[in-house]
Tab-separated table of C-alpha atoms in Angstrom:
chain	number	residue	atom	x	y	z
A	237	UNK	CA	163.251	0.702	132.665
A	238	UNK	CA	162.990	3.486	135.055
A	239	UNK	CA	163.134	7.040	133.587
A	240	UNK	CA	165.407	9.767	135.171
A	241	UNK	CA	162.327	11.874	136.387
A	242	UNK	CA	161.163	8.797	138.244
A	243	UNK	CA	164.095	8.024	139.965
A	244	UNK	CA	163.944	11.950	140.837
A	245	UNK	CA	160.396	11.925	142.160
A	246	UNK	CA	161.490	9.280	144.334
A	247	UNK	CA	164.643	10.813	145.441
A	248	UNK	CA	162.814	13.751	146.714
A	249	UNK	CA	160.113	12.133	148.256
A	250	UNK	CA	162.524	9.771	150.029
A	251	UNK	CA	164.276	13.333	151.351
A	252	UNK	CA	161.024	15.612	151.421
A	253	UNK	CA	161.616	16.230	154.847
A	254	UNK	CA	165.203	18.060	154.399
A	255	UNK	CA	164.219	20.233	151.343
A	256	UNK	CA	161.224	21.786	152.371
A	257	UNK	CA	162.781	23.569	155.358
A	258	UNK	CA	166.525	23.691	153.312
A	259	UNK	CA	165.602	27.496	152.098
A	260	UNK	CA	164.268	28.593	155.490
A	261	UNK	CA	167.783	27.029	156.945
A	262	UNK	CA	170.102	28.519	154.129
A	263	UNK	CA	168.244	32.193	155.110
A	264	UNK	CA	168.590	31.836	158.714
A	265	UNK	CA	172.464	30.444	158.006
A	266	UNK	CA	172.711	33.369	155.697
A	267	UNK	CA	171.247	36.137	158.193
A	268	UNK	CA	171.655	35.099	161.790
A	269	UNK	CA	174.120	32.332	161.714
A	270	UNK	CA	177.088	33.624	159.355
A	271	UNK	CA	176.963	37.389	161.207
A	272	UNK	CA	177.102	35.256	164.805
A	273	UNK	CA	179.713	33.243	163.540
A	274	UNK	CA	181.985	36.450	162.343
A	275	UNK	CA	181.594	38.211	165.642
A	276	UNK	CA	182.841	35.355	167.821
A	277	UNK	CA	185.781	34.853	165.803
A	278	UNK	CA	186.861	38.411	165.187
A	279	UNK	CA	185.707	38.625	169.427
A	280	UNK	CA	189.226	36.450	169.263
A	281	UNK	CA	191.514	38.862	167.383
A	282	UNK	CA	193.379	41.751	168.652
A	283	UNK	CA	192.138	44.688	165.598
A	284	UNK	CA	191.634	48.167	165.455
A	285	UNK	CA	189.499	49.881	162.909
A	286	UNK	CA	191.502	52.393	162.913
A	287	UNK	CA	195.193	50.522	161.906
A	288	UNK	CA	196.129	49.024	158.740
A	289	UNK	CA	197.592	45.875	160.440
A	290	UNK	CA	195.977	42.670	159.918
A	291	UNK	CA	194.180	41.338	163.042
A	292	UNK	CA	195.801	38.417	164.851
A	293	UNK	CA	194.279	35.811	167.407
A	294	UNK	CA	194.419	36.695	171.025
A	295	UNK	CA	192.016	33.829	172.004
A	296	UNK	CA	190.084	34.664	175.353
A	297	UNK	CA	192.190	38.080	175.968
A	298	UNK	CA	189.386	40.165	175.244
A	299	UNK	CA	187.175	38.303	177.291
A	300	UNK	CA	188.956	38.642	180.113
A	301	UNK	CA	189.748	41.842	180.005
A	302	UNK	CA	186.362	42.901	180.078
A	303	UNK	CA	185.064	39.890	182.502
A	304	UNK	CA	188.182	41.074	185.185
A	305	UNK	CA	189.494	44.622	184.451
A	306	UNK	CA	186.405	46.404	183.246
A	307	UNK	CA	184.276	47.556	186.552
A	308	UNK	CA	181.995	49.501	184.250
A	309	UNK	CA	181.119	45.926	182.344
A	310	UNK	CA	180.660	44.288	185.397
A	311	UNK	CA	178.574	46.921	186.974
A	312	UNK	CA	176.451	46.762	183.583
A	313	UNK	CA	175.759	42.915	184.122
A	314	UNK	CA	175.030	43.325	187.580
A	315	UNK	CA	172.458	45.572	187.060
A	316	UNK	CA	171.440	43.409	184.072
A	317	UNK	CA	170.448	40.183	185.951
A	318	UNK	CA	168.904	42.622	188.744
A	319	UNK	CA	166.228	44.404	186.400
A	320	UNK	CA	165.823	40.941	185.013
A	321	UNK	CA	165.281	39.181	188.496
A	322	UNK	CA	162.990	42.067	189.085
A	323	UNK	CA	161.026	42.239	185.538
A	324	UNK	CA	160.512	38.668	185.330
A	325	UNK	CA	159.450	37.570	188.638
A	326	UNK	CA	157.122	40.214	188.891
A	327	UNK	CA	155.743	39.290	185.391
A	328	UNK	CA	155.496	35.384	186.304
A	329	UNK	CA	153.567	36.412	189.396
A	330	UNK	CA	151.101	38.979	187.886
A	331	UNK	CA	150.693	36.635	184.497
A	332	UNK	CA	149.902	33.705	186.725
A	333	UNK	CA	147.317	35.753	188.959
A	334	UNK	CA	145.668	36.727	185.425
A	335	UNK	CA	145.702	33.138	183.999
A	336	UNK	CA	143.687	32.097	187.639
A	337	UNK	CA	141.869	35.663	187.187
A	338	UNK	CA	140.591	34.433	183.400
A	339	UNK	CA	140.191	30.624	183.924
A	340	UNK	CA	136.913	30.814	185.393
A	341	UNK	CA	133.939	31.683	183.659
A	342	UNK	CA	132.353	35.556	184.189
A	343	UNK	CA	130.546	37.891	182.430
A	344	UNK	CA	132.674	39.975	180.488
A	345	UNK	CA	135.627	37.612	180.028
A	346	UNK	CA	136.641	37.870	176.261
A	347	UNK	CA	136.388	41.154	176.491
A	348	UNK	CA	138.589	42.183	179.568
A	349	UNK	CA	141.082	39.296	177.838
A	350	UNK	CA	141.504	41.341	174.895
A	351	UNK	CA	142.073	44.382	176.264
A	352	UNK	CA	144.833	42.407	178.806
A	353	UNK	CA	147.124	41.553	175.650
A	354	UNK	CA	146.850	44.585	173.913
A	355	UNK	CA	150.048	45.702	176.261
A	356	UNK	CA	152.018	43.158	173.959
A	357	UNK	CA	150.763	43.628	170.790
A	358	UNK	CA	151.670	47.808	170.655
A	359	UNK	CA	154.995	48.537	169.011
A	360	UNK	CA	158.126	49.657	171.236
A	361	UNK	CA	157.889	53.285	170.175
A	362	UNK	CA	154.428	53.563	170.682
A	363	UNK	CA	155.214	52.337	174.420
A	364	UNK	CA	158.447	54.338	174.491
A	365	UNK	CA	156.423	57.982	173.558
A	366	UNK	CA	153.759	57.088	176.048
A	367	UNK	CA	155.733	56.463	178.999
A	368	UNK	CA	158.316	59.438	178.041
A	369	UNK	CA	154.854	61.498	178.798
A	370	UNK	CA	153.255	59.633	181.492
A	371	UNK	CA	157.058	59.710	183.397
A	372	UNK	CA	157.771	63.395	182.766
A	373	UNK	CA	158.152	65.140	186.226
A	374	UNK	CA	155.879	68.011	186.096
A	375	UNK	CA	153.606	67.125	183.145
A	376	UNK	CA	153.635	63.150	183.251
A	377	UNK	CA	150.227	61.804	184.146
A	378	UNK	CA	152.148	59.307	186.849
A	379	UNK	CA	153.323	61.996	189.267
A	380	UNK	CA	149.822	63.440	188.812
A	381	UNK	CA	147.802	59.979	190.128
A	382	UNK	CA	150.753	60.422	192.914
A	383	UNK	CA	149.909	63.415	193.991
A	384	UNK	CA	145.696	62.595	193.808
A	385	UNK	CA	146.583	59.605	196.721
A	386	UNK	CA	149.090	62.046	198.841
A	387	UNK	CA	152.164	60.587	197.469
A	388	UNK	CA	155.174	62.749	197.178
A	389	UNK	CA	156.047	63.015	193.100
A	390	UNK	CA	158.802	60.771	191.318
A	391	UNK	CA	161.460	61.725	188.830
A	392	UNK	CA	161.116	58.153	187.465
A	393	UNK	CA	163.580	57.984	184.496
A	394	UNK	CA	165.138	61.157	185.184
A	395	UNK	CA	166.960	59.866	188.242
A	396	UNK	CA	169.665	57.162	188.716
A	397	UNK	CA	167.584	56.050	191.921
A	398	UNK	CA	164.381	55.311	190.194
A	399	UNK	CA	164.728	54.995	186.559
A	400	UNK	CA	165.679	51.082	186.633
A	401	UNK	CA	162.185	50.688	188.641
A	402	UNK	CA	160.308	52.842	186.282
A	403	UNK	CA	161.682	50.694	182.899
A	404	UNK	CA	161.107	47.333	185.081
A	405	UNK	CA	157.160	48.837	185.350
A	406	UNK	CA	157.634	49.102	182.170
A	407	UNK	CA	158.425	45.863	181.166
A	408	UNK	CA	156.230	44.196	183.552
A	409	UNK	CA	152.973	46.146	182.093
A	410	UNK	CA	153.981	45.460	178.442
A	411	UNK	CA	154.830	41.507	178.708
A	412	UNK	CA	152.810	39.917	181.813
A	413	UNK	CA	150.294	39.281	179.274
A	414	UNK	CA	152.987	36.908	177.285
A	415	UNK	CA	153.420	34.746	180.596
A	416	UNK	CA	149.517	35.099	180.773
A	417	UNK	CA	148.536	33.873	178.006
A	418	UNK	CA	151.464	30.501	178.384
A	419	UNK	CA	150.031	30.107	181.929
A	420	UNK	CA	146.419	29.919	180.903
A	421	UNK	CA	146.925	27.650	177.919
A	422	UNK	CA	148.405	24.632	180.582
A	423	UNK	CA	145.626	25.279	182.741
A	424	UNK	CA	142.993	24.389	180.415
A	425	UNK	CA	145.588	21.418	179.469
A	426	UNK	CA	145.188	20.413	183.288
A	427	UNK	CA	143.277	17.048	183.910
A	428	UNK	CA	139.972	17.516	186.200
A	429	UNK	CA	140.748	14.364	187.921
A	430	UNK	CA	143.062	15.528	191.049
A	431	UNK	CA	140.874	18.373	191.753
A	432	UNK	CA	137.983	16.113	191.776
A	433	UNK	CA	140.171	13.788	194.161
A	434	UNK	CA	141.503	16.790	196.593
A	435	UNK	CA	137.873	18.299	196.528
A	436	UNK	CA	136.639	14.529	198.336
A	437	UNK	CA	139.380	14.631	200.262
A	438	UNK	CA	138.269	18.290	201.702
A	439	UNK	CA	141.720	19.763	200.737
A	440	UNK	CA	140.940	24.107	200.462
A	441	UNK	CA	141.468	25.896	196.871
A	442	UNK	CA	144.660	27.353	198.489
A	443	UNK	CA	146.202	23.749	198.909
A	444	UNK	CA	144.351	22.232	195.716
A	445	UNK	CA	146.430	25.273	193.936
A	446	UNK	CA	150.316	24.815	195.818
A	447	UNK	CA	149.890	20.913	195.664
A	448	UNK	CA	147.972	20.002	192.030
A	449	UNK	CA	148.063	23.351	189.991
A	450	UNK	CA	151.416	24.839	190.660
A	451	UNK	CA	153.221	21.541	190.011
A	452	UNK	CA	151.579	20.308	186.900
A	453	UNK	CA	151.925	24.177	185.473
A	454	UNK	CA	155.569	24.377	186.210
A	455	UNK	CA	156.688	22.812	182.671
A	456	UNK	CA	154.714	25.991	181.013
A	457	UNK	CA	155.802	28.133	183.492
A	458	UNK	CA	159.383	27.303	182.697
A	459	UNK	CA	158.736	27.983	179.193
A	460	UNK	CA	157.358	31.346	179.863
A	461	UNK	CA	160.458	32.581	182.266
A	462	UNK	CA	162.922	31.205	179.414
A	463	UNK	CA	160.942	33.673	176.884
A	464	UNK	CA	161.269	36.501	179.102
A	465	UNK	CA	164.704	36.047	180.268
């Protein structure tokens, strides 16, 4: 006759695969989930912290308030999905140029690699105190290396004009390595075989790159842009 602790060990082995990850699930439910959750629905009441009243549901009035009647918000978004349009493309095309840059074999490789990703690996207020310095107007090192080549000086984040290009530089010198380091792990997942084909055929590295490369990267490439965006 089967004992209770066998018919237990057999239970969870037949369901091993849900209670392993059930803590990591309840946390994340707990944490991120539950907090989301409350914010959408109280997005959907009319409530002020300041009144006593209970809050009601308004549904989408909120929404639309801001989406339609709020120039400021829509302004904000604007400029949102510029700096990203910006940030990212210039990211995808600089990481890409570096995977190319690093998938051949030179002296010195590992080395200049590493020092490529440290950019991603510093913390945000490291960055943040270092580019406060290097954008300062008259002491930043940035208006200096301007002024070396001839260039008239910047006022970078101190100006309206400049200040979304200076945190898109930013951005782009702190995470190109991400979309680097994506783009060079699918090309050495690349087979050998249609470069070996488009080399008989006498096809140039610029076509063997827009025809075989580019198209069997895009899956990785997509990955990347979704990170970053």
């Amino acid at each position: 006759m089967p004992t209770s602790s066998g018919r237990l060990g057999r239970w969870a082995h037949r369901h091993a695969r849900w209670l392993f990850p059930a803590p990591a699930v309840l946390l994340v439910a707990v944490i991120i989930v539950y907090p989301i959750a409350y914010t959408v629905w109280m997005s959907l009441q009319e409530w002020f912290a300041s009144s006593l009243t209970a809050p009601h549901f308004i549904g989408l009035a909120n929404y639309r308030k801001i989406a339609l009647a709020d120039a400021r918000f829509q302004e904000a978004v604007g400029r949102t999905v510029y700096f990203t349009i910006v940030a990212v493309g210039a990211e995808t095309v600089l990481g890409l140029a570096m995977a190319l840059l690093f998938n051949r074999q030179f002296w010195g490789r590992g080395l200049l690699r590493t020092l490529a990703i440290l950019p991603m690996v510093a913390t945000p207020t490291a960055i943040g105190l270092v580019f406060v310095m290097m954008y300062h107007p008259s002491l930043g090192v940035a208006n200096y290396l301007l002024s070396v080549v001839g260039l008239a000086p910047w006022r970078w984040t101190y100006s309206s004009q400049t200040a979304l290009y200076a945190l898109a530089l930013v951005d782009v010198w702190q995470w190109t390595p991400l979309i680097m380091l994506i783009a060079l792990a699918g090309l050495a997942s690349l087979p050998r075989e249609p470069y070996e084909a488009a080399h008989l055929d006498g096809a140039s590295t610029l076509r063997a790159f827009w025809h075989i490369t580019l198209p069997l990267l895009r899956p990785a490439l997509v990955v990347a842009v979704l990170f970053r965006a």
